[in-house]
Tab-separated table of C-alpha atoms and ligand atoms in Angstrom:
chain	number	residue	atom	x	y	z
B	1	UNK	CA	109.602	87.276	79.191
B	2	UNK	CA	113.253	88.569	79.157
B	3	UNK	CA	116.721	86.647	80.078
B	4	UNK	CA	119.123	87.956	82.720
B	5	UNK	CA	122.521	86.804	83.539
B	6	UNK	CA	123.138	86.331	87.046
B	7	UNK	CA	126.308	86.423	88.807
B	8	UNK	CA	127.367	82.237	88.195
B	9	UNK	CA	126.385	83.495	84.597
B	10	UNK	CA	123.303	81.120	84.844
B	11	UNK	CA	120.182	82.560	82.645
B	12	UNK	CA	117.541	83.719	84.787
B	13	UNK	CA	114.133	83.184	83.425
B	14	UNK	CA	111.678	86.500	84.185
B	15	UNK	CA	108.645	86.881	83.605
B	16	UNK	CA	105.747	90.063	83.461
B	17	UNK	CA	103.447	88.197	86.194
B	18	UNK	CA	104.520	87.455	89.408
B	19	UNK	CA	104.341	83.511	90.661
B	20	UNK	CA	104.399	84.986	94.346
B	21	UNK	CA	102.690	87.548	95.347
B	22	UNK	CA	102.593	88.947	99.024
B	23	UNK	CA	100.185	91.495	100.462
B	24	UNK	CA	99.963	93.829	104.023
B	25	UNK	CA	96.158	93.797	104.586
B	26	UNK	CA	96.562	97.382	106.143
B	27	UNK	CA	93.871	99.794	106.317
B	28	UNK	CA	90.668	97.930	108.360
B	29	UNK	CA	90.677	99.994	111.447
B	30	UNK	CA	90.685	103.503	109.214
B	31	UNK	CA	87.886	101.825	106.877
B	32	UNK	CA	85.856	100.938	109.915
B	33	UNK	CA	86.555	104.934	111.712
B	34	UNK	CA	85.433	106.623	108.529
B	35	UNK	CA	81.523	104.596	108.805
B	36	UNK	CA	82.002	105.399	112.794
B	37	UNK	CA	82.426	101.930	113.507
B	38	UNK	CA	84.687	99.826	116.051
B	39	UNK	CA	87.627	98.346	114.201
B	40	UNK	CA	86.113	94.779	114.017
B	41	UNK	CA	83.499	95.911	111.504
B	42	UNK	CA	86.575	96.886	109.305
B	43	UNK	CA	88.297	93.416	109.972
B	44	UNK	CA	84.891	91.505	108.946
B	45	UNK	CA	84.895	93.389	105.814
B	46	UNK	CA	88.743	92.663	105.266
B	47	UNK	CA	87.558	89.344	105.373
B	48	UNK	CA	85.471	89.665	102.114
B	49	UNK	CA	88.437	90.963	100.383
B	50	UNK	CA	90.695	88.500	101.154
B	51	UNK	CA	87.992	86.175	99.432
B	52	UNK	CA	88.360	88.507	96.392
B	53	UNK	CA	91.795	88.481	96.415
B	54	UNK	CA	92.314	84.303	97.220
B	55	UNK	CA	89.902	84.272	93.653
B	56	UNK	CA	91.903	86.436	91.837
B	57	UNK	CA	95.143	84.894	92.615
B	58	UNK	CA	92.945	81.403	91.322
B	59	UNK	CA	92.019	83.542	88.035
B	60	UNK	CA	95.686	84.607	87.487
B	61	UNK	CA	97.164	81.234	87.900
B	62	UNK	CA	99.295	82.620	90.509
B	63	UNK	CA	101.423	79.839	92.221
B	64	UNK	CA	101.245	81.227	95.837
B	65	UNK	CA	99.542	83.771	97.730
B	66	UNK	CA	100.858	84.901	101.056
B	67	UNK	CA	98.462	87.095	102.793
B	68	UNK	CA	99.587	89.018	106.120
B	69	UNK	CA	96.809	88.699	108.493
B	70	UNK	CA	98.319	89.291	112.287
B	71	UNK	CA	101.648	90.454	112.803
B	72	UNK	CA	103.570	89.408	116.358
B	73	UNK	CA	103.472	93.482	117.439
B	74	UNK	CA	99.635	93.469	116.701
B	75	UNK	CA	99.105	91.843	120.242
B	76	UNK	CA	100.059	94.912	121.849
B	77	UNK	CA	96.273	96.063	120.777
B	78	UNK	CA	93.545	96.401	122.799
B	79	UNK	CA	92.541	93.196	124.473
B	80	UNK	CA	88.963	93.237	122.603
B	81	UNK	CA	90.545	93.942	119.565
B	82	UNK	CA	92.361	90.979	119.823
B	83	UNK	CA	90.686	88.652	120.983
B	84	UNK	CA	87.741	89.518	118.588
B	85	UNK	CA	90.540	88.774	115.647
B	86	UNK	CA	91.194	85.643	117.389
B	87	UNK	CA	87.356	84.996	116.874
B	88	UNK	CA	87.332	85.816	113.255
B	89	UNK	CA	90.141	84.141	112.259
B	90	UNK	CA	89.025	80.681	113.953
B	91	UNK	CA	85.694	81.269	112.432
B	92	UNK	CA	87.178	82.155	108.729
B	93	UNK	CA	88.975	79.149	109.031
B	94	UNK	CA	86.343	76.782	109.947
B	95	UNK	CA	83.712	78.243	107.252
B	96	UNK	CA	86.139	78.579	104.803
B	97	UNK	CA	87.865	74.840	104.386
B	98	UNK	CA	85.210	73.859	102.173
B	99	UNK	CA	85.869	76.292	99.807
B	100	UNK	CA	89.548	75.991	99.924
B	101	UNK	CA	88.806	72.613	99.175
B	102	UNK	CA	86.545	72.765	96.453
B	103	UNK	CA	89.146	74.962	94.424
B	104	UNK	CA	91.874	72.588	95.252
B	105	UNK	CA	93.795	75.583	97.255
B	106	UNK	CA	96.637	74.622	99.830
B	107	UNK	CA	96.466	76.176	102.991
B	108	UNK	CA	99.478	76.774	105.482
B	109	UNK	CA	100.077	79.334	108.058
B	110	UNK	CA	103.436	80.977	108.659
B	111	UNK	CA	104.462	82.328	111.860
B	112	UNK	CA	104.449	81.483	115.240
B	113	UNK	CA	100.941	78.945	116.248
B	114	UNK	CA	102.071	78.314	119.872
B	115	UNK	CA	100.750	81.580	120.981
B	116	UNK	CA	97.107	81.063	119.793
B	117	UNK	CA	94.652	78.875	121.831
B	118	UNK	CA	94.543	75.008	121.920
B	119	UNK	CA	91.450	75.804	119.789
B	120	UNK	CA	93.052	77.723	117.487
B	121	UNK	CA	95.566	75.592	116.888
B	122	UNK	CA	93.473	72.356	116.230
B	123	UNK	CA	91.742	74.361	114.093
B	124	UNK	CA	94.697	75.674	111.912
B	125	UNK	CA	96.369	72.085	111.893
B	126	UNK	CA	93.020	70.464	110.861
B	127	UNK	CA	92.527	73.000	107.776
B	128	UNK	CA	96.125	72.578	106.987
B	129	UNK	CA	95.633	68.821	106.814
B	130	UNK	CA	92.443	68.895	105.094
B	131	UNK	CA	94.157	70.917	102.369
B	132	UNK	CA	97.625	69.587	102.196
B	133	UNK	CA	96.872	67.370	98.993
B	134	UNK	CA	95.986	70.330	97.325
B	135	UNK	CA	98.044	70.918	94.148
B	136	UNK	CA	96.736	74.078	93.073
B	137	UNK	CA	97.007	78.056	94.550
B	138	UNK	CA	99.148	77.877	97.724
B	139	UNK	CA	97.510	80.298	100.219
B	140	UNK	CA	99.930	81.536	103.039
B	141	UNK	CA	98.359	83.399	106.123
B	142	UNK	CA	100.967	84.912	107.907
B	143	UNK	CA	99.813	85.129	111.606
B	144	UNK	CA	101.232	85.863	114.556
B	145	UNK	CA	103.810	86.388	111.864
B	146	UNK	CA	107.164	88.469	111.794
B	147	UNK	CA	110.339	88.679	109.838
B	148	UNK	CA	112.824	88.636	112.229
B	149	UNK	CA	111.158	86.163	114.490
B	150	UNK	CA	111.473	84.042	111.040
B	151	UNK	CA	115.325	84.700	110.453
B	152	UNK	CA	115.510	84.128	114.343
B	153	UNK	CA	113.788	80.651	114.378
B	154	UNK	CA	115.620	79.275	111.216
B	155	UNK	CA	119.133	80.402	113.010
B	156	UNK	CA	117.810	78.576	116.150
B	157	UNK	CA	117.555	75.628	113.619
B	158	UNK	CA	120.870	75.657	112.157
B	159	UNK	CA	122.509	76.259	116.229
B	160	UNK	CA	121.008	72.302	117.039
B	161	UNK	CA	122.253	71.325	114.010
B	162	UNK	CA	125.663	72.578	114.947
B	163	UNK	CA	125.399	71.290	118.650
B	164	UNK	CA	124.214	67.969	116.943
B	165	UNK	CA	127.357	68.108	115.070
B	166	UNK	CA	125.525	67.544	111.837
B	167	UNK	CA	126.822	71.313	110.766
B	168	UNK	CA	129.804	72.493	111.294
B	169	UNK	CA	129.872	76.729	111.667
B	170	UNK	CA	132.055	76.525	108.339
B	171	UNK	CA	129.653	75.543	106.445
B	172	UNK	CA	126.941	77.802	107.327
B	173	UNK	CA	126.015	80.342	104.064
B	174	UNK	CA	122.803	82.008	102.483
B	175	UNK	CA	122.092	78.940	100.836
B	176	UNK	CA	121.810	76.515	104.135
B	177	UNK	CA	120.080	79.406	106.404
B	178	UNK	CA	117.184	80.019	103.354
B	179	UNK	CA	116.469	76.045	103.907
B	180	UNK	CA	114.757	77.263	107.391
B	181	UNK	CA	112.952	80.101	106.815
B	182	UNK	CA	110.003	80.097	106.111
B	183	UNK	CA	108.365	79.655	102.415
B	184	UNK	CA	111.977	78.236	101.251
B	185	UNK	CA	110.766	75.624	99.078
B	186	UNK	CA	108.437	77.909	97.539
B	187	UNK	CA	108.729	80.240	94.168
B	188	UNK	CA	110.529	82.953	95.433
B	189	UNK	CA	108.227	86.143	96.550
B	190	UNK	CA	107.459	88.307	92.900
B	191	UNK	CA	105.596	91.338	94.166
B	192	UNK	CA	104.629	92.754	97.661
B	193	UNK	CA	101.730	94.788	97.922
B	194	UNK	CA	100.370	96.956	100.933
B	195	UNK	CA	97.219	98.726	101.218
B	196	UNK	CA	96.261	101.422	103.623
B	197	UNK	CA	98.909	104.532	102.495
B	198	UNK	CA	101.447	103.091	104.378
B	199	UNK	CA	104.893	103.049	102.279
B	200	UNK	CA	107.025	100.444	104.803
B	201	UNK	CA	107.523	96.652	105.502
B	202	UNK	CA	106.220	96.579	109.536
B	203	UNK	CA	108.023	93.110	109.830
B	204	UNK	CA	106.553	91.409	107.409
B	205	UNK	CA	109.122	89.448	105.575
B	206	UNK	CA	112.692	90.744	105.197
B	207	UNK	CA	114.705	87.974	103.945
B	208	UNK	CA	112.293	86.887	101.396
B	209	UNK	CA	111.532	89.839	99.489
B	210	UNK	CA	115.110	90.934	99.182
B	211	UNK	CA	114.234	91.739	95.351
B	212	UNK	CA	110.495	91.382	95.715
B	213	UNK	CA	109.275	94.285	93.747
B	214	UNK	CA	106.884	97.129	95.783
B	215	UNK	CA	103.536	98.641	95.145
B	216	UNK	CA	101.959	100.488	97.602
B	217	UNK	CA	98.472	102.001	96.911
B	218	UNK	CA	96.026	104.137	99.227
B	219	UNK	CA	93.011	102.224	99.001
B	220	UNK	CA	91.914	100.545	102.328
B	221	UNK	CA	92.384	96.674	102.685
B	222	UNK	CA	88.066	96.079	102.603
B	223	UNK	CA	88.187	98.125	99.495
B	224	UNK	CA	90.733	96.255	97.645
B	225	UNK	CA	89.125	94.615	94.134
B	226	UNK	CA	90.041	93.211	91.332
B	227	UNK	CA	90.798	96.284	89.352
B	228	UNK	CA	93.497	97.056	92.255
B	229	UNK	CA	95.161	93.674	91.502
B	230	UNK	CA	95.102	94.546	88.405
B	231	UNK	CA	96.973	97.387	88.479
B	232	UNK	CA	99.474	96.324	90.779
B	233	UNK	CA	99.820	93.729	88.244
B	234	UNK	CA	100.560	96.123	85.451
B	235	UNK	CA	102.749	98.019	87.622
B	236	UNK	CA	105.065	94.977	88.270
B	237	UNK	CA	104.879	94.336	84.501
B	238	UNK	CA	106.379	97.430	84.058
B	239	UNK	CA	109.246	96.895	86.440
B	240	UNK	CA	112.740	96.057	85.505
B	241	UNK	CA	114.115	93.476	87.569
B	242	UNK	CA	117.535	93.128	87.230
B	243	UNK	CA	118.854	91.648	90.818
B	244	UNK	CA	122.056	93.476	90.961
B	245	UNK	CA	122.942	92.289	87.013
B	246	UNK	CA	122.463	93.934	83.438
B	247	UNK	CA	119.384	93.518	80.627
B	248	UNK	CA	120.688	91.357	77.983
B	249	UNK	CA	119.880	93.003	74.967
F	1	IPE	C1	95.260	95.640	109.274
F	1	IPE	O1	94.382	96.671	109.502
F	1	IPE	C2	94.796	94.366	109.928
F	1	IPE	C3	95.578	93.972	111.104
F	1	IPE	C4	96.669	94.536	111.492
F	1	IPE	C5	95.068	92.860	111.888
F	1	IPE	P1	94.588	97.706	110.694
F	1	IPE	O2	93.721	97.278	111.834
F	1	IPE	O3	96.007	97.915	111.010
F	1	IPE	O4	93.987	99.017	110.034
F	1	IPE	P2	94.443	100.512	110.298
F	1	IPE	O5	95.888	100.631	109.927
F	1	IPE	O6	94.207	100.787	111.757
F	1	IPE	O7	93.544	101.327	109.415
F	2	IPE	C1	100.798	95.420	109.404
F	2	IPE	O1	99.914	96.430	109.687
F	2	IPE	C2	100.275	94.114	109.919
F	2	IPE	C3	99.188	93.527	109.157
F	2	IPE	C4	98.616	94.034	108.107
F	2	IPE	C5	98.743	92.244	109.632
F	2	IPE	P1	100.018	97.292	111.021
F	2	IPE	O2	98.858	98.228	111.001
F	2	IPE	O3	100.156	96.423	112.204
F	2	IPE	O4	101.388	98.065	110.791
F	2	IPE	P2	101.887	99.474	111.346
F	2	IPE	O5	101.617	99.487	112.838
F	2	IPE	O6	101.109	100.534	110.640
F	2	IPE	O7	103.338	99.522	110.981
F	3	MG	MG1	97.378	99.251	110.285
């Protein structure tokens, strides 16, 4: 654990493993081609990955989890595609609430609901509600997710404040925009990781990972284990995060 001076010369605590980690689930559709399956065999088996992964995080004593399951440019895929993720994601949801409750995990989903089904959404609200007492891992599933709809949404926020006249343009700064995006009153994101070979963000989040530290890695989201984690781990112990200041030494 080392000290950093920030710019208000406040001592910034930070540490070798991440509170937050955030991860791009990439790499189902390629996992599925290579066995000469349809992509939905790939997505089932990303679904017993995120199980290792949501255990691992419990292991680690991580504080949150944010897992990017359905971004808002993955409905322009094939209409069975789709709505066969829509099916696995409702059932996921409904089989897994037990679980989340039995290892007193928090579930909330980030991103826009309105676009799923009634069903759907029952579904999500229930689980949310279920698990909101929950004090321990806090699992984000970013669906129907995307950064700049989030940055868009949290300035739509701070426009009915103004036309409320509870804000006054003036006043508007990092600070008071952060309040409405999402995952605000979280630990701030640590680490982002993305599986598949892909080295880019696809609009997952942009204003929270401003000095989120990157690992990308090759191996195919249904492959991921615990020995990736782990070295993703040891790669972001490695790091030195210095957000824009100097290593006290
Ligand atoms: C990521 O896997 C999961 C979702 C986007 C829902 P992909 O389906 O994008 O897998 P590849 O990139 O085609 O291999
Ligand atoms: C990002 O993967 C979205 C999720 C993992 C949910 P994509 O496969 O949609 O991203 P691109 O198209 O390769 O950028
Ligand atoms: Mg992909």
């Amino acid at each position: 654990m080392i000290f950093l001076h920030n710019q208000s010369n406040c001592k910034q605590l930070v540490s070798s493993s991440p509170r937050h980690v955030a991860i791009i689930m990439d790499g189902n559709g390629r996992w599925a081609k290579i066995r000469g399956k349809l992509h939905i065999f790939g997505h089932r088996a990303g679904v017993k990955a995120v199980r290792r992964a949501v255990n691992f995080a419990i292991a680690h004593h991580f504080d949150v989890l944010t897992l990017y399951a359905f971004s808002s440019e993955n409905w322009s895929r094939s209409s069975q595609e789709v709505s066969a993720l829509m099916k696995l994601f409702s059932r996921v949801l409904n089989n897994e609430i037990k679980y989340l409750r039995k290892y007193n995990v928090r579930l909330c989903i980030i991103g826009d609901i309105n676009r799923f089904s009634i069903q759907l959404q029952n579904s999500i609200r229930r689980s949310e509600k279920l698990t909101r007492n929950n004090n321990g891992l806090i699992l984000n599933i970013a669906a129907n997710y995307g950064g700049r709809w989030d940055i868009v949404q949290g300035v739509k926020q701070l426009a009915m404040q103004i036309r409320s006249g509870v804000l006054n343009p003036d006043q508007i700064d990092e600070k008071i925009l952060c309040r409405y995006i999402s995952m605000s009153e979280l630990a701030p994101v640590d680490l982002v990781i993305r599986t598949g070979g892909e080295h880019r963000i696809s609009n997952f989040l942009l204003w929270q990972i401003a000095y989120a530290e990157l690992f990308f890695t090759d191996v195919l989201w249904p492959d991921f284990n615990d020995a990736v984690f782990e070295g993703a781990l040891d790669a972001f112990a490695h790091r030195e995060r210095r957000f824009g200041g100097r290593l006290q030494v």
